[in-house]
PDB file of C-alpha atoms in Angstrom:
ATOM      1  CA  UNK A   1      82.221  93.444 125.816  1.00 40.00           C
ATOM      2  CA  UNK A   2      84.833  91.541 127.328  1.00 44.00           C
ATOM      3  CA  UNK A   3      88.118  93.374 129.091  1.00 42.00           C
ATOM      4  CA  UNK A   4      90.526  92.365 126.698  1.00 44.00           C
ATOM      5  CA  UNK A   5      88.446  93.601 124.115  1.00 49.00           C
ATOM      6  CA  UNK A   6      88.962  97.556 125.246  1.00 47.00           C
ATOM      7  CA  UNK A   7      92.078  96.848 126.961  1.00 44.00           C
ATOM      8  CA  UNK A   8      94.754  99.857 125.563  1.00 48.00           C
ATOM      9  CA  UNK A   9      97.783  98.216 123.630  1.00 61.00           C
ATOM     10  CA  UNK A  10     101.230  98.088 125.321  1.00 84.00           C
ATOM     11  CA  UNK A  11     102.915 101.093 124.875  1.00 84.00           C
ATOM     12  CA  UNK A  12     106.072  99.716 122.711  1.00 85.00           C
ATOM     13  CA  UNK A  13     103.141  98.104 120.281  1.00 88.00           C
ATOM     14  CA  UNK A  14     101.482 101.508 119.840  1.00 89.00           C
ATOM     15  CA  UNK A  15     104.958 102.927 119.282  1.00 90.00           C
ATOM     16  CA  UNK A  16     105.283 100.747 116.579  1.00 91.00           C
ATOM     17  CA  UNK A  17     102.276 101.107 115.140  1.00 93.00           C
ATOM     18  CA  UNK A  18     102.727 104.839 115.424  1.00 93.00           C
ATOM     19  CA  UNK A  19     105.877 104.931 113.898  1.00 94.00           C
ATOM     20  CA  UNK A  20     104.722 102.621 110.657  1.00 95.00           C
ATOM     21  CA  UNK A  21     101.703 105.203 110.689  1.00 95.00           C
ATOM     22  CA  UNK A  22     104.251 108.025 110.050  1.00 95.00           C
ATOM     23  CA  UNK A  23     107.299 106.522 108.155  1.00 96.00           C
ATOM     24  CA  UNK A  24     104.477 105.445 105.661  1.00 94.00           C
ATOM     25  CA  UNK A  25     102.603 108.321 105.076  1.00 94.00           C
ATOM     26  CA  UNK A  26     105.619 110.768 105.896  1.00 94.00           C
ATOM     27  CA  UNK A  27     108.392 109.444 105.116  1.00 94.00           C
ATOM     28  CA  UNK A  28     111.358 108.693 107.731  1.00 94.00           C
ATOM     29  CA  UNK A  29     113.037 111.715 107.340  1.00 94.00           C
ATOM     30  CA  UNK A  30     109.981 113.762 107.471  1.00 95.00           C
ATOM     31  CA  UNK A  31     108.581 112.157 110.623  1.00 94.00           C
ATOM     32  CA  UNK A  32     110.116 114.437 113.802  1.00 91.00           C
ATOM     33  CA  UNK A  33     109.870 112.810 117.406  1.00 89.00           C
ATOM     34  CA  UNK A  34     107.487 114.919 118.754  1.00 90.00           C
ATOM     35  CA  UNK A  35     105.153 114.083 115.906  1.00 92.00           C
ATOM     36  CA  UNK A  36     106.171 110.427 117.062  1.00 91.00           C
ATOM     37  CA  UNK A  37     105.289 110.720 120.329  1.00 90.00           C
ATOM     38  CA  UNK A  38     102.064 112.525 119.680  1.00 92.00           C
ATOM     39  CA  UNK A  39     100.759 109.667 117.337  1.00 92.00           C
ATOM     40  CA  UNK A  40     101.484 107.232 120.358  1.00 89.00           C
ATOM     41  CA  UNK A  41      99.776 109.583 123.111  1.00 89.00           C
ATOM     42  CA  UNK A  42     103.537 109.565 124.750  1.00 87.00           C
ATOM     43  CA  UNK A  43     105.718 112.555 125.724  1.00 82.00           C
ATOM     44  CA  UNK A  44     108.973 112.881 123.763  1.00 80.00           C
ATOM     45  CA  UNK A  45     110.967 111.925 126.808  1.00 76.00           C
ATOM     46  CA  UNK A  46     109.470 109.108 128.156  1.00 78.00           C
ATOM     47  CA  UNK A  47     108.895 108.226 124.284  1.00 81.00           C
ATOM     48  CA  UNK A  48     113.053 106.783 124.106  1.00 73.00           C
ATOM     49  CA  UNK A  49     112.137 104.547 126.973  1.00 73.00           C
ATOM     50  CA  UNK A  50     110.195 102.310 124.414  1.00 70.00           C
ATOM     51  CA  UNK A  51     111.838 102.784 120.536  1.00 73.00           C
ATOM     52  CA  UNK A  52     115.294 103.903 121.417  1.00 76.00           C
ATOM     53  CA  UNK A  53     116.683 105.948 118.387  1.00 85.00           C
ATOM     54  CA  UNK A  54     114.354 106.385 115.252  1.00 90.00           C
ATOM     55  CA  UNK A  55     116.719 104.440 113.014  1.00 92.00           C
ATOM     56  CA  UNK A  56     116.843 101.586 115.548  1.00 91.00           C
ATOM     57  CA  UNK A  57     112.747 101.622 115.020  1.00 91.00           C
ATOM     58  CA  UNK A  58     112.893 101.815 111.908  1.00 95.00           C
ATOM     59  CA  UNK A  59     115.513  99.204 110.901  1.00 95.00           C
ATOM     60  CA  UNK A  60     113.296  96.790 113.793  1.00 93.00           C
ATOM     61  CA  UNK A  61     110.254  97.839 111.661  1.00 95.00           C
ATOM     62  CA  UNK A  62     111.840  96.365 108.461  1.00 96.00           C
ATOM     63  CA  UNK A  63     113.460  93.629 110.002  1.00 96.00           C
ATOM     64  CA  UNK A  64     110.237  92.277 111.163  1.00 95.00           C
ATOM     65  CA  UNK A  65     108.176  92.608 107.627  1.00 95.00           C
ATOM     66  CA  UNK A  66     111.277  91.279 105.615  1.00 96.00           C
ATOM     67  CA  UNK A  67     111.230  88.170 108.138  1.00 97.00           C
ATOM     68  CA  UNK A  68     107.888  87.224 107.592  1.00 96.00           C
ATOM     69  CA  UNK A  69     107.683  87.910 104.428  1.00 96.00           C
ATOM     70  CA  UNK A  70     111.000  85.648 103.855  1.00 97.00           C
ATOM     71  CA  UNK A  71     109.484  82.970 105.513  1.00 97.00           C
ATOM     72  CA  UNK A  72     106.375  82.439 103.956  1.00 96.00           C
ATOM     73  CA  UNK A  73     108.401  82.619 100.512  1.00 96.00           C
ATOM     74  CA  UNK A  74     110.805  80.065 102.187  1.00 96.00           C
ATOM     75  CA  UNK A  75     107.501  77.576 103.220  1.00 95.00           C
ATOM     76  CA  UNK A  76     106.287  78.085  99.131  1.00 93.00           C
ATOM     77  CA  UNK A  77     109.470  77.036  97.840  1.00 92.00           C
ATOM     78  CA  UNK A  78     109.626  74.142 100.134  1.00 93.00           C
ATOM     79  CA  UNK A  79     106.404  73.043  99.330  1.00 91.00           C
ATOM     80  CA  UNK A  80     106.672  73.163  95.670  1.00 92.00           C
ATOM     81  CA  UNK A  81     109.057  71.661  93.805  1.00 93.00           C
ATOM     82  CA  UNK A  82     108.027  72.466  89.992  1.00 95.00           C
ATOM     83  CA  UNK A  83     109.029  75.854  89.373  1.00 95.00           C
ATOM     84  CA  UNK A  84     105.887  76.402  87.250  1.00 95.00           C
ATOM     85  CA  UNK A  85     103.562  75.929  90.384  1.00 95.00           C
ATOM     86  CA  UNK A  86     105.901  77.628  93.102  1.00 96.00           C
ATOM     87  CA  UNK A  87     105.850  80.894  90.903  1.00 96.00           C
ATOM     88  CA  UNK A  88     102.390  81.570  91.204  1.00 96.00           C
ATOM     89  CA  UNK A  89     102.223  80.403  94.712  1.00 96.00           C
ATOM     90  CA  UNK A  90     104.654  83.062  95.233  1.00 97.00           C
ATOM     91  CA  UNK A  91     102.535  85.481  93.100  1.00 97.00           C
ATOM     92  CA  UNK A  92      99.777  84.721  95.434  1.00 97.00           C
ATOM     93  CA  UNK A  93     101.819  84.885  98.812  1.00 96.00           C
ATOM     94  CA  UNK A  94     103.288  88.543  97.840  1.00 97.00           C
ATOM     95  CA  UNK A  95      99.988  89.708  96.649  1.00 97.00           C
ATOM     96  CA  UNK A  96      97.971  88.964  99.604  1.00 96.00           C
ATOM     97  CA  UNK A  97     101.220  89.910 101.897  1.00 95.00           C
ATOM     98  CA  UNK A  98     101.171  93.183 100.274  1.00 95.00           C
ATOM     99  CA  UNK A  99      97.333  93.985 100.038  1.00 95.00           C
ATOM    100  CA  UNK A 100      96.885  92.885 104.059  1.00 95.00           C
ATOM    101  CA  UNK A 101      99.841  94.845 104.874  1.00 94.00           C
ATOM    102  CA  UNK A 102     100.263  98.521 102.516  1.00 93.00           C
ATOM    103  CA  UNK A 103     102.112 100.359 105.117  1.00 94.00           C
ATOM    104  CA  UNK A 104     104.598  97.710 105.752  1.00 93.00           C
ATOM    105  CA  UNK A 105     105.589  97.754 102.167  1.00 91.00           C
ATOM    106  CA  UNK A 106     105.672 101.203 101.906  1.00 92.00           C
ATOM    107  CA  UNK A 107     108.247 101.760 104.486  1.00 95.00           C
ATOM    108  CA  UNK A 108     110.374  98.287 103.642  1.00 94.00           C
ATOM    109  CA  UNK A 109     110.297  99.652  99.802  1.00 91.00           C
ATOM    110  CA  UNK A 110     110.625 103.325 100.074  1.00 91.00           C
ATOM    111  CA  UNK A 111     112.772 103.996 103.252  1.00 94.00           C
ATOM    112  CA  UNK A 112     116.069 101.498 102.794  1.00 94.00           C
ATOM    113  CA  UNK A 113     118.115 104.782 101.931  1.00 94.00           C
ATOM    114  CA  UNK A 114     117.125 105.998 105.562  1.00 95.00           C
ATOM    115  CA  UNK A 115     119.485 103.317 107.098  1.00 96.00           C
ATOM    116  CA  UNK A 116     123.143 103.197 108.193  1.00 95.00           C
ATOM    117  CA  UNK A 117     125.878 100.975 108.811  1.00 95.00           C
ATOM    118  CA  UNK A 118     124.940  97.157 110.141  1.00 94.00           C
ATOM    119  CA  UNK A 119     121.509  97.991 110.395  1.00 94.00           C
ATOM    120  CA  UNK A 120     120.905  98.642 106.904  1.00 95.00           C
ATOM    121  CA  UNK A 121     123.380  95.496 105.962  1.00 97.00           C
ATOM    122  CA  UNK A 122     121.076  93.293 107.820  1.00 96.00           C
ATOM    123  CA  UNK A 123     117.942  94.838 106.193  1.00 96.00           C
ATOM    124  CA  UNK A 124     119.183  94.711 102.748  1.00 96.00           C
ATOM    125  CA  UNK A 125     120.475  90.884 103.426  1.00 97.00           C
ATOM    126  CA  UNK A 126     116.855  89.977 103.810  1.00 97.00           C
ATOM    127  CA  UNK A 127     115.448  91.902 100.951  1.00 96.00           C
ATOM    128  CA  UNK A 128     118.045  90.578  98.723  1.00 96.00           C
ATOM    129  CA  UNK A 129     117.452  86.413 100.252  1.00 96.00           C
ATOM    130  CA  UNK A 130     113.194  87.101  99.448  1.00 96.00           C
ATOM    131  CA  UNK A 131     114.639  88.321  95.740  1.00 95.00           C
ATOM    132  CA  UNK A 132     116.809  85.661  95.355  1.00 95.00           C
ATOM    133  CA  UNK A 133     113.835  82.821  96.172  1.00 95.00           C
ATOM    134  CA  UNK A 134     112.057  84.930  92.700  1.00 95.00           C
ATOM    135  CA  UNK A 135     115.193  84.329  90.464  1.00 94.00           C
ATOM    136  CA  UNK A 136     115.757  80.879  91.313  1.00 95.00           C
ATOM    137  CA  UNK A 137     112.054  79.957  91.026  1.00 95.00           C
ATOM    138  CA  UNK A 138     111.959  82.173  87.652  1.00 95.00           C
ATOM    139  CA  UNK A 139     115.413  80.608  86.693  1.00 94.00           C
ATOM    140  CA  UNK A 140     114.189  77.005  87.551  1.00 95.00           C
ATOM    141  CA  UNK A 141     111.612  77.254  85.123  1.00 95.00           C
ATOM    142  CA  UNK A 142     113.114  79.122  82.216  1.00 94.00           C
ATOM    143  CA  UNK A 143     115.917  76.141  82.591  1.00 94.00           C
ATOM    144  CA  UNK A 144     112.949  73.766  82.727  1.00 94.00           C
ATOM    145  CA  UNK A 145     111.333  75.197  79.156  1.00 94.00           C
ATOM    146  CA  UNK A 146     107.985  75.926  81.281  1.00 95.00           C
ATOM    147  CA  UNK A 147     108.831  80.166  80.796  1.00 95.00           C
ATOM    148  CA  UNK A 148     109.860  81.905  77.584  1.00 94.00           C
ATOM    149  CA  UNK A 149     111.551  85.175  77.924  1.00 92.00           C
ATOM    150  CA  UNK A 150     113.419  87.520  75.389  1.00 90.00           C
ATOM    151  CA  UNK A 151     115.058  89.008  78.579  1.00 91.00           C
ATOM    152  CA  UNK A 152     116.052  86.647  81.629  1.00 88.00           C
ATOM    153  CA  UNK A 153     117.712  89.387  83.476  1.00 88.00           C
ATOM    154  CA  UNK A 154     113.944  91.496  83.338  1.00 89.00           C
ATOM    155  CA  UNK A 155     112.005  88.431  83.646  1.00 89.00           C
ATOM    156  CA  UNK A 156     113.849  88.304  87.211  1.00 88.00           C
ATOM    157  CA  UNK A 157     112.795  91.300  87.893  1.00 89.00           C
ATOM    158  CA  UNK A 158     109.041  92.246  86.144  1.00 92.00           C
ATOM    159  CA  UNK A 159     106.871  90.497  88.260  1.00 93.00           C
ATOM    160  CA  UNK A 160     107.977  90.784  91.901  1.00 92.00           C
ATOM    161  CA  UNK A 161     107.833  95.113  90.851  1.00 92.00           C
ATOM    162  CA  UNK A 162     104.574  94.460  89.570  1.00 94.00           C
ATOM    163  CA  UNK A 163     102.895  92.394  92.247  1.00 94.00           C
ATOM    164  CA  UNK A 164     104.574  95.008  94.799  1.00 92.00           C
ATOM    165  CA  UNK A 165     102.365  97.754  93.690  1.00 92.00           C
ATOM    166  CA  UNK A 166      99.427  96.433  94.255  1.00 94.00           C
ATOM    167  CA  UNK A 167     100.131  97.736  98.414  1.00 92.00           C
ATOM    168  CA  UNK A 168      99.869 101.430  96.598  1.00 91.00           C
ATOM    169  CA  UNK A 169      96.297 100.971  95.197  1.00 93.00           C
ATOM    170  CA  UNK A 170      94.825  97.987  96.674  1.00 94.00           C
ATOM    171  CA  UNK A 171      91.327  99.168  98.543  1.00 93.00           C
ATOM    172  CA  UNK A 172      89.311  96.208 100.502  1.00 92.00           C
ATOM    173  CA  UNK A 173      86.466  97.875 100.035  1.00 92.00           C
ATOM    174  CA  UNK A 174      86.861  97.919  96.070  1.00 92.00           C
ATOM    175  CA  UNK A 175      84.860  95.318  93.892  1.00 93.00           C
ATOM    176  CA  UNK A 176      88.028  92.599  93.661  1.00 94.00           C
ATOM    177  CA  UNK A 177      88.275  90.434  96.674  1.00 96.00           C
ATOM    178  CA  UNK A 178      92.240  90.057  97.524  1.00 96.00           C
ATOM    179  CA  UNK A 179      91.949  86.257  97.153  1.00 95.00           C
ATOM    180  CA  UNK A 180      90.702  86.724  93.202  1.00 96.00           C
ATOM    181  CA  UNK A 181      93.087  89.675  92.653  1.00 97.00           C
ATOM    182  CA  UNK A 182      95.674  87.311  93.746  1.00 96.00           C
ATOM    183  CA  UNK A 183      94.558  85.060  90.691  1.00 96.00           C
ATOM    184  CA  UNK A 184      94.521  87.853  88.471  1.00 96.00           C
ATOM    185  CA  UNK A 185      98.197  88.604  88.932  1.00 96.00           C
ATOM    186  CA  UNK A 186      99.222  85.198  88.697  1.00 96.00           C
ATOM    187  CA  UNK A 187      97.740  85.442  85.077  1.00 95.00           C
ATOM    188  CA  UNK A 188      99.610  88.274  84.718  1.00 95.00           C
ATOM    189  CA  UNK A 189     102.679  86.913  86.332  1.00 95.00           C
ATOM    190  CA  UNK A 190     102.216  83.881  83.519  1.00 95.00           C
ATOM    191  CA  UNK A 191     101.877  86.108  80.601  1.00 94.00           C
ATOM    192  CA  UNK A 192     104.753  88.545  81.440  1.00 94.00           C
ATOM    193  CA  UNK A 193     107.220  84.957  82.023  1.00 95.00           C
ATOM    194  CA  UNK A 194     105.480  83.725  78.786  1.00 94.00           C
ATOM    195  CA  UNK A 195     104.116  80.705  80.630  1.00 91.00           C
ATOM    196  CA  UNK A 196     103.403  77.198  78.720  1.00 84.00           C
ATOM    197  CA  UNK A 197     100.096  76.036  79.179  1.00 77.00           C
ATOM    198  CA  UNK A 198     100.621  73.820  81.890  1.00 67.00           C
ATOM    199  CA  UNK A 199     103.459  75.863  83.913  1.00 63.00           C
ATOM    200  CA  UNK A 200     101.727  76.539  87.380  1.00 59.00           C
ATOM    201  CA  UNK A 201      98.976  74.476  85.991  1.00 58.00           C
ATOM    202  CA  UNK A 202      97.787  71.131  87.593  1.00 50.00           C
ATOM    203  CA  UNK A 203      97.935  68.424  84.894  1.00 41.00           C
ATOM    204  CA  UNK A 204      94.790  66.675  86.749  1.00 38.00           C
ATOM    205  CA  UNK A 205      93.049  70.303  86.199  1.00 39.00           C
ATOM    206  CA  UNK A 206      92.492  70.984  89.992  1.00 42.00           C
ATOM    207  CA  UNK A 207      93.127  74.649  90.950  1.00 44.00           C
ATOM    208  CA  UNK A 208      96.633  75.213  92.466  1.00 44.00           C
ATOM    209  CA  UNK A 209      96.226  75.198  96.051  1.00 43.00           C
ATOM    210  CA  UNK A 210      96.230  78.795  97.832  1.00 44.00           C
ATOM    211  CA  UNK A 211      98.815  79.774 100.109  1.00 40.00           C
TER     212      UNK A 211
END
């Protein structure tokens, strides 16, 4: 086995990693520093050296999820003009995003009311520019005729909360493959937006292409 293989990670990565550990399965107020520093196989002094205050981690923590996350959606809606089509390949994007990543969405959904002051601003920016890509997309084709909604206000809103719990169950070891589950939601996604037949639907019948 090669060096790099057994190499320890950097200390400020398994800070990280400890700290997304915790806040998920603890909850940021319910995650002390020695606990913290314990999980990383640091002291509590030297462990300030490498996070400096909680909130700081937690808000970089967020930061960096909500980026990536925002960018992906950013590439989908670039890369799709038909509203139709650029719904489920958001659909797909959040529902692998979510079911490679469960304790990343844990903390980014459940832990906003943790932050303070710019650090929350900036946090909830982010969240709010990934929702907005949804309402335009889900706008764009309600406008269009392609979706057919009693509510437009809940259609906004339905199927990004329903694709986001799929990081609270999702197990890779279950019977669905995350690829196919991803094509079960957009079904879902279609019925809840009461989809034509053909929004998000090639006309020359090939299968929309994954993201």
């Amino acid at each position: 086995m090669r060096a790099a293989e057994t190499a320890p990670a950097p200390t400020a990565q398994r800070v990280r990693e400890a700290a997304l550990e915790l806040f998920a399965e603890r909850g940021y107020h319910g995650t002390g520093i020695r606990q913290l520093a314990e999980r990383a196989g640091l002291s509590s002094a030297s462990l300030y050296h490498h996070m400096g205050s909680k909130e700081e981690l937690l808000g970089a923590l967020m930061r960096e999820s909500l980026e990536r996350l925002l960018a992906e959606a950013q590439a989908v809606a670039a890369g799709e003009p038909d509203p139709g089509e650029r719904l489920c390949a958001l659909v797909r994007m959040h529902v692998r995003s979510h079911g490679e990543r469960p304790l990343e969405t844990r903390v980014v959904d459940g832990e906003v009311a943790a932050l303070t002051g710019p650090v929350r601003a900036e946090v909830v920016a982010l969240r709010d520019r990934y929702e907005a890509l949804w309402h335009a997309t889900i706008d764009a084709g309600l406008d269009a005729g392609q979706f057919h909604v009693t509510s437009p206000d809940l259609a906004r809103r339905a199927p990004l909360e329903m694709c986001s719990g799929v990081a609270r169950w999702f197990d890779p070891a279950g019977p669905t493959a995350l690829p196919d589950l991803a094509e079960q939601y957009v079904d879902l996604a279609r019925a809840l937006l009461g989809a034509t037949a053909t929004a998000g639907r090639r006309v020359d019948g090939d299968t929309p292409r994954p993201v």
